[in-house]
Each structure stands twice: as C-alpha cells, then as structure tokens.
Short mmCIF file of C-alpha atoms and ligand atoms in Angstrom, two decimals:
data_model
loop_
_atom_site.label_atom_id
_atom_site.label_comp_id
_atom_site.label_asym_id
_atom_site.label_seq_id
_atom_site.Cartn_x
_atom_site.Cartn_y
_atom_site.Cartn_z
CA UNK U 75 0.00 0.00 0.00
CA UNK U 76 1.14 3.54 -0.96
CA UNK U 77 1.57 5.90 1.94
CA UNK U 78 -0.28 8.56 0.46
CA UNK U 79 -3.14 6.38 -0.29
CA UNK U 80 -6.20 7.56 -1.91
CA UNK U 81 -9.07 8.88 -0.16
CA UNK U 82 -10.89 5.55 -0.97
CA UNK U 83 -8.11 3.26 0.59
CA UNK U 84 -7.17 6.30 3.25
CA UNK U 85 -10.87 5.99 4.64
CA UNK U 86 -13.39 3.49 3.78
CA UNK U 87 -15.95 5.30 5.44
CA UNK U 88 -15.50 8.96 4.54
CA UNK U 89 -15.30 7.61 1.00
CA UNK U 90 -18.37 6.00 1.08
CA UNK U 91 -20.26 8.70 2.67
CA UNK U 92 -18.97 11.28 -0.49
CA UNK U 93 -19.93 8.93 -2.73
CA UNK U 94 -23.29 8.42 -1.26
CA UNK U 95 -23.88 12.49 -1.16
CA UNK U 96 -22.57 12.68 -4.63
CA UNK U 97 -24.88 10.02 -6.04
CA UNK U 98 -27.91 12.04 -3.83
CA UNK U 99 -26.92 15.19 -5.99
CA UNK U 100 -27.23 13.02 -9.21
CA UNK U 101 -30.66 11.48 -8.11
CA UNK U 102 -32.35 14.35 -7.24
CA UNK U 103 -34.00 17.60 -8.38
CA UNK U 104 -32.03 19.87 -6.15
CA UNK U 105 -34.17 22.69 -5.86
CA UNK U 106 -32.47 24.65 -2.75
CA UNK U 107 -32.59 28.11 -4.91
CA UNK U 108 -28.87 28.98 -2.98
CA UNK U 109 -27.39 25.74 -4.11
CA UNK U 110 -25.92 24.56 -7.34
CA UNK U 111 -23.66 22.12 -8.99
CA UNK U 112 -19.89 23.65 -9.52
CA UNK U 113 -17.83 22.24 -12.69
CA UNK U 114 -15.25 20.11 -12.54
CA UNK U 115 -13.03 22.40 -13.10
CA UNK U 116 -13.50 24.65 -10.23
CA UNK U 117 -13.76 21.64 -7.83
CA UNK U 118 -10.05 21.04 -9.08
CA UNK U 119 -8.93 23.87 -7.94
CA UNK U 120 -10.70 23.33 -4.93
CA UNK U 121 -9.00 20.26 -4.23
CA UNK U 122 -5.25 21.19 -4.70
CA UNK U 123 -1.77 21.49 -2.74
CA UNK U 124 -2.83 25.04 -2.39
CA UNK U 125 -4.27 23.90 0.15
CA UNK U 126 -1.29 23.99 2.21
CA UNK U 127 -0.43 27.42 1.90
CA UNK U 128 -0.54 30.80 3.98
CA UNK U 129 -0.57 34.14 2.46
CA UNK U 130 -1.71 36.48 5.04
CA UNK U 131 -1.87 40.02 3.53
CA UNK U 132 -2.20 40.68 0.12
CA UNK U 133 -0.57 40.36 -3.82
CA UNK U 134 2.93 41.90 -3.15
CA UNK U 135 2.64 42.33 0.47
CA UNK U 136 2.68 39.26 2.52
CA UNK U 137 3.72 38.34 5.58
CA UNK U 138 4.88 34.90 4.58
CA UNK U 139 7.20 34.00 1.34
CA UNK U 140 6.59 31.11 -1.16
CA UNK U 141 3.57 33.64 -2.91
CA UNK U 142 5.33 32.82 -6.37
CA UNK U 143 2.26 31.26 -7.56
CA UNK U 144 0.05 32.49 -4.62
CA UNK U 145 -0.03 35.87 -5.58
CA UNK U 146 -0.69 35.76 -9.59
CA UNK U 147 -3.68 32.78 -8.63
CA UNK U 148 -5.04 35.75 -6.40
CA UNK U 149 -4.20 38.65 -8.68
CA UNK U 150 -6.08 36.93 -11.68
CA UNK U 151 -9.55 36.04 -9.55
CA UNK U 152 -9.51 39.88 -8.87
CA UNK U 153 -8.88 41.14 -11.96
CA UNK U 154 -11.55 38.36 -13.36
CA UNK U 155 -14.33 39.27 -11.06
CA UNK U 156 -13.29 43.10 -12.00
CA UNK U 157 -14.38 42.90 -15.24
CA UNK U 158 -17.05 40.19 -15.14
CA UNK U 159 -19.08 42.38 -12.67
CA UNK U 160 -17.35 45.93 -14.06
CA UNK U 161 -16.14 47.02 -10.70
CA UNK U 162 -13.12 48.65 -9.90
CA UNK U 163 -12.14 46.71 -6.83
CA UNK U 164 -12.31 43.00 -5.88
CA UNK U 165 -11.68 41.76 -2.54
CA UNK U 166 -12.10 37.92 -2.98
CA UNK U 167 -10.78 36.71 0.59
CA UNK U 168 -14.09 36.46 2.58
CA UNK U 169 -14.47 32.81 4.02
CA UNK U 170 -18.05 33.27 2.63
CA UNK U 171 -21.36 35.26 2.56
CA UNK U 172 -21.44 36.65 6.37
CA UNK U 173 -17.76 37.32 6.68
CA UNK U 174 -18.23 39.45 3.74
CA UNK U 175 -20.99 41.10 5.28
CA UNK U 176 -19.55 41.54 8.71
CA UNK U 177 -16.03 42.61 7.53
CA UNK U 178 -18.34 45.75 5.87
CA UNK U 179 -19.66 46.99 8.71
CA UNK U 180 -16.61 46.50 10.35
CA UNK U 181 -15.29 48.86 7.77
CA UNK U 182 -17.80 51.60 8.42
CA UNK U 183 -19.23 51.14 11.37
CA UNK U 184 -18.67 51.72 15.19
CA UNK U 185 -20.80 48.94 17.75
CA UNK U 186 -23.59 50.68 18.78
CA UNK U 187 -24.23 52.50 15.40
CA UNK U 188 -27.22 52.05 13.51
CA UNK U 189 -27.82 49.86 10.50
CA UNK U 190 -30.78 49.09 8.45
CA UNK U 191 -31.35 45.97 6.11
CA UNK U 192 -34.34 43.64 5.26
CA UNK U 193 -35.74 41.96 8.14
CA UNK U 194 -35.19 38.09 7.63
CA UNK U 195 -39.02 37.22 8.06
CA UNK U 196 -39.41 39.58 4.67
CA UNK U 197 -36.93 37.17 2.89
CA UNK U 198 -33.65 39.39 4.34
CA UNK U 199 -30.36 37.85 5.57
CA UNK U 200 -29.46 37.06 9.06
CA UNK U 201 -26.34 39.50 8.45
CA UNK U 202 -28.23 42.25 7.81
CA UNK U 203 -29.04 43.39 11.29
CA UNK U 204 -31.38 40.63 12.07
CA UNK U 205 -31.36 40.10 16.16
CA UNK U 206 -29.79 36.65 16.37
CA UNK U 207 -26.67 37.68 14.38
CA UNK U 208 -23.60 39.33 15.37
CA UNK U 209 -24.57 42.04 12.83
CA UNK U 210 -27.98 42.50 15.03
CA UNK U 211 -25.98 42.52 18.27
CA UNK U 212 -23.22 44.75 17.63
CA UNK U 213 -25.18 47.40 15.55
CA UNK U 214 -28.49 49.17 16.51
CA UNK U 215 -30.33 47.34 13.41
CA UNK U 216 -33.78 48.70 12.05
CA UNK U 217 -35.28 46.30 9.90
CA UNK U 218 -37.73 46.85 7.07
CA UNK U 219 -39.81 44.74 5.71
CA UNK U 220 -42.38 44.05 2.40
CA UNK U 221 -46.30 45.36 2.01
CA UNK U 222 -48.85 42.82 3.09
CA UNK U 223 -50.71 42.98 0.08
CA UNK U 224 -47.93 42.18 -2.66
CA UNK U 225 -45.29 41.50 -0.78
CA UNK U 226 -42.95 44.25 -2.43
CA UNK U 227 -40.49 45.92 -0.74
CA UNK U 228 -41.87 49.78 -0.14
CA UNK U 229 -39.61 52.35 -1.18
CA UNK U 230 -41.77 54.88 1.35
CA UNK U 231 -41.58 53.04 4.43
CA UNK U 232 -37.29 52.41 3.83
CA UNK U 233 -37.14 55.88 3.09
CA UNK U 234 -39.32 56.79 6.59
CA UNK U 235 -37.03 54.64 8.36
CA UNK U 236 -33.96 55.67 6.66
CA UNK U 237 -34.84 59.52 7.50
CA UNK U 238 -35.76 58.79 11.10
CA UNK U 239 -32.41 56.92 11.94
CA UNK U 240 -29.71 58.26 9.42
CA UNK U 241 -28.37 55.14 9.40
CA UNK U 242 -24.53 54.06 8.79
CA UNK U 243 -25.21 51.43 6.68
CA UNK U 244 -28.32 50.24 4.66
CA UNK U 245 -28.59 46.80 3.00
CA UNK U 246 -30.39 45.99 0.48
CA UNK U 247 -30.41 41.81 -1.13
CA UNK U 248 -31.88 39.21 0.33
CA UNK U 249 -32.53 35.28 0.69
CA UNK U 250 -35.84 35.05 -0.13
CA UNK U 251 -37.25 37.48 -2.17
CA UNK U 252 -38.44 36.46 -5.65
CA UNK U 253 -38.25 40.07 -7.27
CA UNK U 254 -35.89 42.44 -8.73
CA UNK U 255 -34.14 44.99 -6.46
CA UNK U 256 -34.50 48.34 -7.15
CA UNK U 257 -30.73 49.30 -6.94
CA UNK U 258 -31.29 52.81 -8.17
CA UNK U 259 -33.68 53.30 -5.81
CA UNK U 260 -31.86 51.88 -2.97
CA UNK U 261 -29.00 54.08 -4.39
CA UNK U 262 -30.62 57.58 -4.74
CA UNK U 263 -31.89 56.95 -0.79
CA UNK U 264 -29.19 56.45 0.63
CA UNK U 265 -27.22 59.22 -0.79
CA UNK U 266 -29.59 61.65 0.52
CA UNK U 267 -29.52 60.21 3.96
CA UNK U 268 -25.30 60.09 3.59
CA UNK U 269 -25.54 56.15 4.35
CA UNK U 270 -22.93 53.18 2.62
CA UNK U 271 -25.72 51.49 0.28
CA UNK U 272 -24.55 47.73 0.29
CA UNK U 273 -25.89 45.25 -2.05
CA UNK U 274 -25.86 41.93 -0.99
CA UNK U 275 -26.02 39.90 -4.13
CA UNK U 276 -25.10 36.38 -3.12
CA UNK U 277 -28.60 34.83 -4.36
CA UNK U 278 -28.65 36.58 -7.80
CA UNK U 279 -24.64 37.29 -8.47
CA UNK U 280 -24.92 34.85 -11.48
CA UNK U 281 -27.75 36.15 -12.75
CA UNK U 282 -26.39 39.87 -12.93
CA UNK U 283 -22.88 38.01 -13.94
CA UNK U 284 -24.93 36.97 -16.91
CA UNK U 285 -27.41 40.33 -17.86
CA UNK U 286 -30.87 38.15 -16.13
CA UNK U 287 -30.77 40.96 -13.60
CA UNK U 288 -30.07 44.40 -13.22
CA UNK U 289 -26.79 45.63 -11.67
CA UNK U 290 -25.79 47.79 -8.50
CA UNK U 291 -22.88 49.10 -10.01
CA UNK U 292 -22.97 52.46 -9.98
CA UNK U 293 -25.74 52.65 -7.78
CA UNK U 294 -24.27 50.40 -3.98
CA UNK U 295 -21.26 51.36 -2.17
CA UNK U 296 -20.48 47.92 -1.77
CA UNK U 297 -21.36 44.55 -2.87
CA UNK U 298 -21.04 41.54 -1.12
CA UNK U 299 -21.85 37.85 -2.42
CA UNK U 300 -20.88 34.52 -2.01
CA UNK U 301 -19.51 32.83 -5.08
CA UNK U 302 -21.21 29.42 -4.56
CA UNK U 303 -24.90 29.82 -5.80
CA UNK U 304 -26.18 31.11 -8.89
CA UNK U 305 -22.53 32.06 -9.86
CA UNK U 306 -21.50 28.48 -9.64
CA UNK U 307 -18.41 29.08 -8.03
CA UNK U 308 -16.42 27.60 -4.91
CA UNK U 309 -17.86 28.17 -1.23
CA UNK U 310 -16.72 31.60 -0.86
CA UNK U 311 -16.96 35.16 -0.19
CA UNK U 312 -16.14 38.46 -2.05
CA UNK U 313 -16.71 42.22 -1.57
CA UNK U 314 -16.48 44.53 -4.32
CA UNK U 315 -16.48 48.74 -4.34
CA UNK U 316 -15.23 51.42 -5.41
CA UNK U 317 -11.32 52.55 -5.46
CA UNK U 318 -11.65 55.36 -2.66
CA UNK U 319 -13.26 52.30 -0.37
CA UNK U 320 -11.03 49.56 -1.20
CA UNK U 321 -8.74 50.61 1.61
CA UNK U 322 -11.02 50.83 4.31
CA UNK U 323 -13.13 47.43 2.74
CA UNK U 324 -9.08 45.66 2.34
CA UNK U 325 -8.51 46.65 6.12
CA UNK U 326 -11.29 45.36 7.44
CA UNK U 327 -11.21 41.52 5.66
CA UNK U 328 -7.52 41.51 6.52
CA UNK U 329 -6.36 42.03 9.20
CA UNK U 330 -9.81 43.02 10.52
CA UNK U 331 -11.87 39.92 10.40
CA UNK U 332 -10.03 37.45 8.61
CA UNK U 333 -6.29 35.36 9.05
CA UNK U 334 -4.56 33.61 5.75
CA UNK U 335 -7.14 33.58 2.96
CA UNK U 336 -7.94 30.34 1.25
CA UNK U 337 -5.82 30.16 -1.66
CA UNK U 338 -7.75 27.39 -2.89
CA UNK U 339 -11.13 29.38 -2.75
CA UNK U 340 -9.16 32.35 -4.52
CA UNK U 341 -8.20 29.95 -7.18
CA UNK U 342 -11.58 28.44 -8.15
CA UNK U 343 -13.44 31.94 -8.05
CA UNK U 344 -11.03 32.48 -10.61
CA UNK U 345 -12.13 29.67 -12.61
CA UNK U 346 -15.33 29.87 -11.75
CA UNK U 347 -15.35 33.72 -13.15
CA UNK U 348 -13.53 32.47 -16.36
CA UNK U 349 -16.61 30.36 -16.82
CA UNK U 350 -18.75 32.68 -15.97
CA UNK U 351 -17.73 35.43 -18.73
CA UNK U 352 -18.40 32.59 -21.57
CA UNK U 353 -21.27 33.27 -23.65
CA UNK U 354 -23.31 30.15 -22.51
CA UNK U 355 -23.28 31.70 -19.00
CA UNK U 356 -25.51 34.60 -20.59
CA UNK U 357 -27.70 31.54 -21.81
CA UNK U 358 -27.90 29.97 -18.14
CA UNK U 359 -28.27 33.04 -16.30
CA UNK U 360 -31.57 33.76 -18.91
CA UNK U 361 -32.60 29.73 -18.54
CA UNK U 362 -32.65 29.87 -14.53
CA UNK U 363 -35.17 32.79 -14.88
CA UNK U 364 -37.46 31.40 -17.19
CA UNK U 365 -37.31 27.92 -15.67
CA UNK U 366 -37.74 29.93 -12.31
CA UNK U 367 -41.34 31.75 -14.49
CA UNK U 368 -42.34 28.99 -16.11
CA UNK U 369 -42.43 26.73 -12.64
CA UNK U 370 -44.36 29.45 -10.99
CA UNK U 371 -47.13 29.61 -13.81
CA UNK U 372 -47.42 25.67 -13.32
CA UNK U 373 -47.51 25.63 -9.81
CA UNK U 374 -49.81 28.92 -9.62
CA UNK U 375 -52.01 26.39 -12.27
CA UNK U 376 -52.16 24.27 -9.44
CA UNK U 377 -53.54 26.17 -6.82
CA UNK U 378 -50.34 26.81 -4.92
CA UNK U 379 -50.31 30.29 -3.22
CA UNK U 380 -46.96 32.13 -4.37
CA UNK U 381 -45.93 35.16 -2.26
CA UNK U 382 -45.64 37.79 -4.27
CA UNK U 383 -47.95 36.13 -6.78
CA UNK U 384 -44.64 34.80 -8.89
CA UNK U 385 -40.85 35.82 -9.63
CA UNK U 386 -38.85 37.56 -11.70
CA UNK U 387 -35.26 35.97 -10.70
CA UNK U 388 -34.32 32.49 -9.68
CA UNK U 389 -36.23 31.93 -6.50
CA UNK U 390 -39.96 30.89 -5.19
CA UNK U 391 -41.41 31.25 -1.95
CA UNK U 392 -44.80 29.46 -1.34
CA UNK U 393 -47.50 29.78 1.06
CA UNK U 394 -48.32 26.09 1.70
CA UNK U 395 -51.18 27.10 4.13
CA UNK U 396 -53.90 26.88 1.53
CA UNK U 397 -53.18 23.13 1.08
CA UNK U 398 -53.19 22.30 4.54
CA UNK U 399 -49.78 21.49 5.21
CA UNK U 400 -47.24 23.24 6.95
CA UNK U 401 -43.77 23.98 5.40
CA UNK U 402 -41.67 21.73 7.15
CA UNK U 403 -44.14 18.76 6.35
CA UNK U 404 -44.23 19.71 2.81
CA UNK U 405 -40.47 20.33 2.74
CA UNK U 406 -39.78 16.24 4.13
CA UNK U 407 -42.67 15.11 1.97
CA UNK U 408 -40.81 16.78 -1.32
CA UNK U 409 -37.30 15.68 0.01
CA UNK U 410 -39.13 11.91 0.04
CA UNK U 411 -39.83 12.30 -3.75
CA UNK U 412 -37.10 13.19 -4.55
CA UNK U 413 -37.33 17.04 -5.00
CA UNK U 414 -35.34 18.69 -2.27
CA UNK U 415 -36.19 22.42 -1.28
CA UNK U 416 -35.60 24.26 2.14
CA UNK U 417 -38.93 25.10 4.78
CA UNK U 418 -38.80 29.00 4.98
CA UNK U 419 -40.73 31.97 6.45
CA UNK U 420 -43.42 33.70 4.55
CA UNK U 421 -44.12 37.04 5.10
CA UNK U 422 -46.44 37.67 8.18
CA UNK U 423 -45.68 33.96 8.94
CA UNK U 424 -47.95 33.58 11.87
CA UNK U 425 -45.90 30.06 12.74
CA UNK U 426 -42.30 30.11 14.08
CA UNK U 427 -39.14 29.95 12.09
CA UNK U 428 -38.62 26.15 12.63
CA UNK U 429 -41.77 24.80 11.88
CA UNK U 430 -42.88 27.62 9.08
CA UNK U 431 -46.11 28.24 6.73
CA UNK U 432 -43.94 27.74 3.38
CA UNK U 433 -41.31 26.45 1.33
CA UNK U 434 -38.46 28.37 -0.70
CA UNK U 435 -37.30 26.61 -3.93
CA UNK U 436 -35.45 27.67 -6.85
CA UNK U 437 -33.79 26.32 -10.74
CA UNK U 438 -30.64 27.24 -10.61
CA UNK U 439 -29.38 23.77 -10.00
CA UNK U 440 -31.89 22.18 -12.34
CA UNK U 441 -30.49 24.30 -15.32
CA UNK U 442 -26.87 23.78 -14.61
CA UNK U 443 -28.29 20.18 -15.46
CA UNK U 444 -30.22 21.35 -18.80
CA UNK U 445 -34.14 21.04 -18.13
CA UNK U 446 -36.22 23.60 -19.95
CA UNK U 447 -39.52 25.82 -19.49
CA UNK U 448 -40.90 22.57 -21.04
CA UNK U 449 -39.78 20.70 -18.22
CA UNK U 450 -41.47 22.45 -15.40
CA UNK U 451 -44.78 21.13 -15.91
CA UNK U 452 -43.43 17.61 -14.88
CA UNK U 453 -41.54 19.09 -12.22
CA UNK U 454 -44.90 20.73 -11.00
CA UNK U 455 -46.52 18.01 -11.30
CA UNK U 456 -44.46 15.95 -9.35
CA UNK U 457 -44.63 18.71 -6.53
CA UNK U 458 -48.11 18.53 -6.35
CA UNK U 459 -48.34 14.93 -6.27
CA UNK U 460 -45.52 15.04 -3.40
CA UNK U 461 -47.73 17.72 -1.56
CA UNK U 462 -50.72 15.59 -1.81
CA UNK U 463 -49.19 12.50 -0.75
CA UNK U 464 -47.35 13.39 2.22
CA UNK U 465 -47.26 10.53 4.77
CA UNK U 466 -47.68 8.33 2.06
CA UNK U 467 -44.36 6.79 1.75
CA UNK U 468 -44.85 4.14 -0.77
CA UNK U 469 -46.51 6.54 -3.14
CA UNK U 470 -43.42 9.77 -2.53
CA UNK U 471 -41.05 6.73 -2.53
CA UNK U 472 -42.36 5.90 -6.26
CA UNK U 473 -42.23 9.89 -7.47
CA UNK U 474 -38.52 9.73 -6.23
CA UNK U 475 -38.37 6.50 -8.41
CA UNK U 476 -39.72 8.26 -11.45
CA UNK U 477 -37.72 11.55 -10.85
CA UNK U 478 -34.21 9.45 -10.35
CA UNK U 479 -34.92 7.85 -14.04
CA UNK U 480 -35.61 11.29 -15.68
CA UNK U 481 -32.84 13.06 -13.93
CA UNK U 482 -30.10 10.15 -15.83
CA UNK U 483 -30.24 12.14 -19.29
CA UNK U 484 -29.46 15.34 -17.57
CA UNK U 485 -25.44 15.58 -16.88
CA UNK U 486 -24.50 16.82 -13.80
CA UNK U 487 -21.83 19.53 -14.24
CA UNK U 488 -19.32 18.42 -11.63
CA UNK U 489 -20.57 15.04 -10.99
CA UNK U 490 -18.65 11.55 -12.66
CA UNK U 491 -20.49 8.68 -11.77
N1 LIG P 773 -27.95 29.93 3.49
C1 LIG P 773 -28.15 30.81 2.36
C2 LIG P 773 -29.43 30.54 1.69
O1 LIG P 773 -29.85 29.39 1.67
O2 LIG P 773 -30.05 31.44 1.16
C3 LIG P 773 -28.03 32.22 2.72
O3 LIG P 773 -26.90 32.42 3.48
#
C-alpha cells in the first residue's frame, strides 16, 4: 500500500459517505434556490496542494514568502471578477457570505451604530441586522420589511425609516425574495440620507454576472456575495467597491476579520469567473429565470399560493397554508420524492421559524443540469403529487423513483459517476 493512499483506501468510510452524497446530488432535483452544482473544473482547484499554503496580507505584500504562484492565482480572480461584474475593486478573501458582510460593517461602522437591512421574516439575511446575528448585536439594526398585500419591498416606508435613523449602513439583497431589487432606488436613498448602500447579491450574483438581472454598479457602495450559488463558483466570499473604499473594505477583511485567505477558494473563483464570462453563462443566467417563471405559472395552475404572486429571478417562496400542510411537512414530503427544497418563512408567517407556513425553492441547480420551461410542468406536477401525498411513503417513494430515471439524461456539471 502507498503511503499517500487515496481517499478511498485512506478511509473506507469517509469515501463512502462522499460517494453516497454525490450520487444524492445526481438522483435528485435539487431545488435549494442557494445551491448549485460547480464544474469540474473549479472543484479542481478546490481540491489542490494550495491547500497547504498561507498568504496572510495581500498580492505583493505578505507576511509569509513562497507567494510565487500564490499571488498571480489571487491577482487573476480579482482582476476576473473586475471585469465580469465591471467594478473597480475586488476583494475575494471572505471565508463566505457573512464574513463578507460583517467585515463591511466592520469597515464603516462603530458597535452601537445604527444599520438598516431587510428583516429576515421579509426574505432578508441574518447578516443584515437581524437580532440573532452578530450584525444585530453589535449594531443598533432597524429592519424593514415588504407590504402585506404584494409582498414588495416599499420604497416609502425604507425611506421613513432611513430619514428617522440616518443610518450608517443600509442593506439591500436578500434570501428570499423572488423580485428584482430596485438598486437605483436603494441608491438615490441612501445618498440623501449620507448612508454606505450595500448590495448583498449572493442569491442573484450569477444572474447579474450573466445580464438576467439588473446591476448595483454604480448605484451600492459595496457589494457583497458569495460565489457558490447562482454564480457556480467555490464556497466563498467576495466584496467589491469602489477605489476610494477599497482601503477601508481591504482593512477590514484583513487584518480586521479574517487570518490567511484560502488560496484554494481564490483559485476556483477564478475559474469559476472564467466560466462565468463565456457566452453560454448569458444563456444559463436567462434559462434559470425562465425555468424559475415557467415553474411558478405551473404551480400557480395548481392552486399553490406564491408570495408575491410569482418571480422575476431564480427563486420561489410558497404559502403552503392553503393546502393544509405546513412547510416543514411539505419540505420532508418533497425531500421523500425526490425534489429537495428548504422550509422557509413567509411574510407575516404567523408560525415560528422552525416549523414555518412555506417552502423556498429555486432552478438554478436544475439548469446547470439542462431542463427547460418545457420541463417544469413535470416538475410541477411531481410537486403537487408530493404535496398531496405526504405521509404516504410508498406513493413519494415511487415519485422519487420516477424523478431518479428522468434526472439520468441530464449531466450533472461536476458530478462523474
Ligand atoms: N444559506 C443561504 C441561503 O440558503 O439562502 C443564505 O446564506
């Protein structure tokens, strides 16, 4: 026996347990709308000796040597994200999503200062101010939230808030919304109230990456994301601004929040941004949004109650109440079949956060793997049947059956079997 065995020889069990997950993510309609299948290619430079390496500071100023390679690998995912987003600074060291977001208001706020983002029962993130995070904590955090009747964001009562508390910082992206952001909007309010406008883009990056949604540049500050969802990238952070706040944004990641960065992140952004500024990417980025359309129309067909009555990115959120289930039954009922989604919050959820009135669910995964408009009928079909049938494990085991045999024409990008 080698002895630098494989994984397979290394550890039996871990082996088996990756190969089980990986076979899961071939089986199934993955349908988690901030989860996604990563090429190959980027998982390669996941999985590299760059592991091993330190490289506290930045390109040309480190505190340890050996950055021959290091360096360039970390110059060229900046310059890449640069131009696919058309930014003029790229930090891409953030461990992930709320790093990103706390190393912000790190850079521009004091504790105690106050902050204003979308509250997380409006489809917000938890690192927006929301009370259970650090963010909520630390900062004196005024959420707002969507109208009752449409579920839209309202540009009045942001601006009343904004005016009342001059905040630091305002947020605007969420994790659950289903419609476009108004980033000029968001832009032109914040100005006038002298707050940092920072987009948090992690759920729809790809989609701007590839023209299926409008940009904040020119109109945030900032913009955070993680690199993992619709962007198809590594699990990772990045923060992008302007040159005047790239000191102040640099500071804060390192040495502010963050030690060594993870080279191998660093290196698969890169890739994953290379990808990203093909043409095809322009094609997915338009497929996830009208697989994301088409799946509402079938499922609003089928009497399912969609907040905000549909979508116009990559994401649903429905209001299972109607069908007399609650979220996290639906949710296990779906996952049975073989469609796997995430229970979530509704607006005005009048049930608690673990045991919620609906499920989120989204096609960017699905259309790395190639279905079509044409496909969501089936797909809604299925749904519904799982809905129906919950507790009826012979008859959800049998969808998953059926859904397993469709999914083996549709190549998963990442994924050798
Ligand atoms: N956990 C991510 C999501 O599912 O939307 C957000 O951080």
């Amino acid at each position: 026996m080698s002895n630098d065995p494989s994984l397979a020889i290394a550890d039996p069990e871990m082996f088996a347990l990756i190969q089980g997950e990986t076979q899961r993510q071939f089986d199934k309609l993955r349908m988690i709308p901030s989860e996604n299948y990563a090429s190959r290619a980027v998982q390669e430079a996941m999985g590299s000796p760059l592991n091993n390496k330190y490289s506290e500071g930045y390109p040309r100023k480190r505190y340890y040597e050996g950055q021959q390679f290091v360096d360039p690998i970390e110059e060229l995912a900046q310059s890449r994200i640069r131009s696919l987003f058309g930014v003029e600074h790229a930090n891409v060291q953030p461990y992930s999503g709320s790093p990103a977001n706390l190393a912000v208001l790190f850079a521009f706020c004091k504790a105690g200062e106050k902050i204003m983002g979308l509250g997380l029962p409006a489809g917000g993130h938890l690192t927006h101010g929301w009370s259970v995070s650090i963010t909520g904590a630390y900062f004196d955090s005024k959420a707002y939230g969507v109208r009752r009747d449409d579920h839209r964001i309202d540009m009045d009562e942001v601006r009343k808030l904004a005016e009342e508390h001059k905040p630091k910082v305002i947020f605007c992206g969420g994790t659950a919304y289903p419609r476009l952001w108004d980033f000029a909007a968001f832009g032109e309010l914040a100005r006038s109230v002298g707050a940092i406008l920072v987009a948090d883009i992690a759920h729809i990056s790809g989609l701007i990456a590839g023209g299926a949604h409008p940009s904040p540049v020119g109109h945030a500050d900032v913009i955070t994301s993680t690199t993992h969802k619709t962007l198809r990238g590594p699990r990772g952070g990045m923060i992008m601004t302007r040159k005047e706040l790239a000191p102040a944004i640099d500071k804060a990641v390192f040495p502010g929040l963050q030690g060594g960065p993870h080279v191998s992140q660093m290196a698969a952004l890169a890739v994953a941004a290379k990808e990203a500024s093909d043409p095809s990417f322009k094609r997915y980025a338009a497929q996830v949004v009208a697989n994301a359309k088409a799946l509402a129309k079938a499922l609003g067909d089928r009497g399912y109650s969609l907040v905000s009555g549909g979508t116009d990115n990559h994401l649903l959120l429905i209001d299972l109440t109607n069908k007399n289930i609650t979220g996290k039954l639906g949710a296990k009922a779906l996952d049975a079949a073989g469609i796997e989604l995430n229970y979530n919050s509704v607006p005005f959820d009048p049930r608690k956060p673990f045991d919620p009135s609906g499920v989120r669910l989204g096609t960017p995964a699905i259309t790395s793997r190639g279905l079509k408009e044409a496909d969501m009928e089936r797909v809604a079909t299925w749904f519904d049947d799982a809905v129906q049938s919950a507790g009826a494990d012979a008859k959800l085991a049998s969808i998953a059956t059926e859904v397993q045999r469709f999914l083996k024409d549709y190549p998963a990008p990442g994924i050798a079997l």
